[in-house]
PDB file of C-alpha atoms in Angstrom:
ATOM      1  CA  HIS A1173      -3.531 -28.971  -3.217  1.00  0.00           C
ATOM      2  CA  ASP A1174      -1.155 -29.188  -6.603  1.00  0.00           C
ATOM      3  CA  LEU A1175      -3.817 -26.687  -8.435  1.00  0.00           C
ATOM      4  CA  MET A1176      -4.016 -24.067  -5.328  1.00  0.00           C
ATOM      5  CA  SER A1177       0.312 -24.149  -5.440  1.00  0.00           C
ATOM      6  CA  ARG A1178      -0.040 -23.437  -9.207  1.00  0.00           C
ATOM      7  CA  ILE A1179      -2.788 -20.636  -8.637  1.00  0.00           C
ATOM      8  CA  VAL A1180      -0.617 -18.876  -5.974  1.00  0.00           C
ATOM      9  CA  ASN A1181       2.672 -19.710  -7.519  1.00  0.00           C
ATOM     10  CA  ARG A1182       3.702 -21.188  -4.132  1.00  0.00           C
ATOM     11  CA  ASP A1183       5.317 -24.587  -3.439  1.00  0.00           C
ATOM     12  CA  ASN A1184       3.661 -24.835   0.275  1.00  0.00           C
ATOM     13  CA  ALA A1185       0.344 -23.278  -0.520  1.00  0.00           C
ATOM     14  CA  GLN A1186      -2.137 -22.727   1.962  1.00  0.00           C
ATOM     15  CA  ALA A1187      -6.016 -23.865   1.637  1.00  0.00           C
ATOM     16  CA  VAL A1188      -7.322 -20.402   1.632  1.00  0.00           C
ATOM     17  CA  ILE A1189      -8.110 -18.049  -1.099  1.00  0.00           C
ATOM     18  CA  ALA A1190      -9.364 -14.201  -1.030  1.00  0.00           C
ATOM     19  CA  VAL A1191     -10.893 -12.161  -3.577  1.00  0.00           C
ATOM     20  CA  MET A1192     -10.423  -8.421  -3.040  1.00  0.00           C
ATOM     21  CA  HIS A1193     -11.058  -5.083  -4.859  1.00  0.00           C
ATOM     22  CA  GLN A1194      -7.795  -3.249  -6.117  1.00  0.00           C
ATOM     23  CA  ARG A1195      -8.792   0.302  -5.440  1.00  0.00           C
ATOM     24  CA  PHE A1196      -7.135   3.362  -4.208  1.00  0.00           C
ATOM     25  CA  ALA A1197      -8.369   5.961  -1.598  1.00  0.00           C
ATOM     26  CA  PRO A1198      -9.381   9.198  -2.753  1.00  0.00           C
ATOM     27  CA  VAL A1199      -6.984  12.184  -2.174  1.00  0.00           C
ATOM     28  CA  ALA A1200     -10.148  13.870  -0.304  1.00  0.00           C
ATOM     29  CA  ASP A1201      -9.728  11.164   2.638  1.00  0.00           C
ATOM     30  CA  MET A1202      -6.478  12.533   3.547  1.00  0.00           C
ATOM     31  CA  ALA A1203      -7.847  15.694   5.102  1.00  0.00           C
ATOM     32  CA  LYS A1204      -6.893  14.422   8.562  1.00  0.00           C
ATOM     33  CA  GLY A1205      -5.338  11.727  10.317  1.00  0.00           C
ATOM     34  CA  PHE A1206      -1.838  10.196  10.154  1.00  0.00           C
ATOM     35  CA  TRP A1207      -0.648   9.542   6.767  1.00  0.00           C
ATOM     36  CA  LEU A1208       2.726   7.908   5.522  1.00  0.00           C
ATOM     37  CA  ALA A1209       4.242   9.106   2.245  1.00  0.00           C
ATOM     38  CA  LEU A1210       6.262   7.058   0.433  1.00  0.00           C
ATOM     39  CA  GLU A1211       8.287   7.859  -2.535  1.00  0.00           C
ATOM     40  CA  ASP A1212       9.633   5.573  -5.439  1.00  0.00           C
ATOM     41  CA  ILE A1213       9.630   2.394  -3.374  1.00  0.00           C
ATOM     42  CA  ARG A1214      10.696  -0.203  -5.945  1.00  0.00           C
ATOM     43  CA  ASP A1215      10.716  -3.246  -3.783  1.00  0.00           C
ATOM     44  CA  PRO A1216       7.439  -5.353  -3.367  1.00  0.00           C
ATOM     45  CA  GLY A1217       8.844  -6.938  -0.340  1.00  0.00           C
ATOM     46  CA  ASN A1218       9.577  -3.985   1.167  1.00  0.00           C
ATOM     47  CA  LEU A1219       6.272  -1.823   0.607  1.00  0.00           C
ATOM     48  CA  GLY A1220       4.350  -4.879   2.050  1.00  0.00           C
ATOM     49  CA  THR A1221       6.581  -4.608   5.137  1.00  0.00           C
ATOM     50  CA  ILE A1222       5.732  -1.106   5.206  1.00  0.00           C
ATOM     51  CA  ILE A1223       2.230  -1.356   4.980  1.00  0.00           C
ATOM     52  CA  ARG A1224       2.234  -4.044   7.743  1.00  0.00           C
ATOM     53  CA  THR A1225       4.065  -1.478  10.007  1.00  0.00           C
ATOM     54  CA  ALA A1226       1.899   1.287   9.201  1.00  0.00           C
ATOM     55  CA  ASP A1227      -1.021  -1.072  10.069  1.00  0.00           C
ATOM     56  CA  ALA A1228       0.546  -2.180  13.555  1.00  0.00           C
ATOM     57  CA  VAL A1229       1.045   1.785  14.353  1.00  0.00           C
ATOM     58  CA  SER A1230      -2.408   2.645  13.182  1.00  0.00           C
ATOM     59  CA  CYS A1231      -1.409   4.947  10.342  1.00  0.00           C
ATOM     60  CA  THR A1232      -4.454   6.387   8.629  1.00  0.00           C
ATOM     61  CA  GLY A1233      -3.132   5.003   5.447  1.00  0.00           C
ATOM     62  CA  ILE A1234      -0.299   5.539   3.117  1.00  0.00           C
ATOM     63  CA  VAL A1235       0.037   7.894   0.101  1.00  0.00           C
ATOM     64  CA  LEU A1236       2.316   6.154  -2.496  1.00  0.00           C
ATOM     65  CA  ILE A1237       4.184   9.001  -4.685  1.00  0.00           C
ATOM     66  CA  GLY A1238       6.019   8.540  -7.993  1.00  0.00           C
ATOM     67  CA  GLN A1239       7.239   5.125  -9.425  1.00  0.00           C
ATOM     68  CA  THR A1240       6.009   3.296  -6.689  1.00  0.00           C
ATOM     69  CA  CYS A1241       5.716  -0.761  -7.490  1.00  0.00           C
ATOM     70  CA  ASP A1242       2.110  -2.092  -7.730  1.00  0.00           C
ATOM     71  CA  ALA A1243       0.645  -2.129  -4.247  1.00  0.00           C
ATOM     72  CA  PHE A1244      -1.256  -5.174  -5.273  1.00  0.00           C
ATOM     73  CA  ALA A1245       1.233  -7.209  -6.671  1.00  0.00           C
ATOM     74  CA  PRO A1246       1.599 -10.994  -5.028  1.00  0.00           C
ATOM     75  CA  GLU A1247       4.538 -10.199  -3.444  1.00  0.00           C
ATOM     76  CA  VAL A1248       3.379  -7.086  -1.545  1.00  0.00           C
ATOM     77  CA  VAL A1249      -0.148  -8.693  -0.658  1.00  0.00           C
ATOM     78  CA  ARG A1250       1.936 -11.705   0.909  1.00  0.00           C
ATOM     79  CA  ALA A1251       4.304  -9.265   2.716  1.00  0.00           C
ATOM     80  CA  THR A1252       1.321  -7.577   4.155  1.00  0.00           C
ATOM     81  CA  MET A1253       0.393 -10.527   6.245  1.00  0.00           C
ATOM     82  CA  GLY A1254      -3.274  -9.352   6.236  1.00  0.00           C
ATOM     83  CA  SER A1255      -2.689  -5.556   6.446  1.00  0.00           C
ATOM     84  CA  LEU A1256      -3.484  -4.515   3.153  1.00  0.00           C
ATOM     85  CA  PRO A1257      -7.259  -4.207   3.664  1.00  0.00           C
ATOM     86  CA  ARG A1258      -6.948  -2.137   6.415  1.00  0.00           C
ATOM     87  CA  VAL A1259      -4.540   0.506   5.127  1.00  0.00           C
ATOM     88  CA  PRO A1260      -5.987   2.988   2.867  1.00  0.00           C
ATOM     89  CA  LEU A1261      -3.389   3.773  -0.204  1.00  0.00           C
ATOM     90  CA  VAL A1262      -3.644   6.736  -2.267  1.00  0.00           C
ATOM     91  CA  ALA A1263      -1.402   6.901  -5.319  1.00  0.00           C
ATOM     92  CA  MET A1264       0.012  10.355  -6.799  1.00  0.00           C
ATOM     93  CA  THR A1265       2.578  11.935  -8.774  1.00  0.00           C
ATOM     94  CA  ARG A1266       5.315  14.098  -7.100  1.00  0.00           C
ATOM     95  CA  GLU A1267       3.511  17.004  -8.707  1.00  0.00           C
ATOM     96  CA  GLU A1268       0.374  16.216  -7.284  1.00  0.00           C
ATOM     97  CA  PHE A1269       1.711  15.596  -4.129  1.00  0.00           C
ATOM     98  CA  MET A1270       3.824  18.991  -3.957  1.00  0.00           C
ATOM     99  CA  ALA A1271       0.535  20.687  -5.100  1.00  0.00           C
ATOM    100  CA  TRP A1272      -1.717  18.933  -2.714  1.00  0.00           C
ATOM    101  CA  ARG A1273       0.731  19.937   0.426  1.00  0.00           C
ATOM    102  CA  THR A1274       0.080  23.107   0.208  1.00  0.00           C
ATOM    103  CA  SER A1275      -3.232  23.151   1.253  1.00  0.00           C
ATOM    104  CA  TYR A1276      -2.996  20.492   3.948  1.00  0.00           C
ATOM    105  CA  LYS A1277      -3.489  22.107   7.237  1.00  0.00           C
ATOM    106  CA  GLY A1278      -2.068  19.530   9.772  1.00  0.00           C
ATOM    107  CA  THR A1279       1.703  18.965  10.279  1.00  0.00           C
ATOM    108  CA  MET A1280       4.051  17.487   8.264  1.00  0.00           C
ATOM    109  CA  LEU A1281       7.561  16.053   9.235  1.00  0.00           C
ATOM    110  CA  GLY A1282       9.888  15.069   6.854  1.00  0.00           C
TER     111      GLY A1282
END
């Protein structure tokens, strides 16, 4: 139990660990569906909560634009409460997003 607490940097660690690939989905995956675009999200806890909420409302995925915090940081993963593997993430710069949106055939709301 002491070793697990040191590994996960928590005082009251659970006895379960998961190992996952840290990967972003390709932009081509954004051709259809309901995608949530987030720009410059700085707080890992907020990003994790947004990912969890997007999963709850069946978002197809999330686009992280600009200087968003590390989507795979321990604080983000913890705040997603298990939703991270179910919500594809795409990362791009603001310029890449602005160029991509001109070719998108779906509805965009801002």
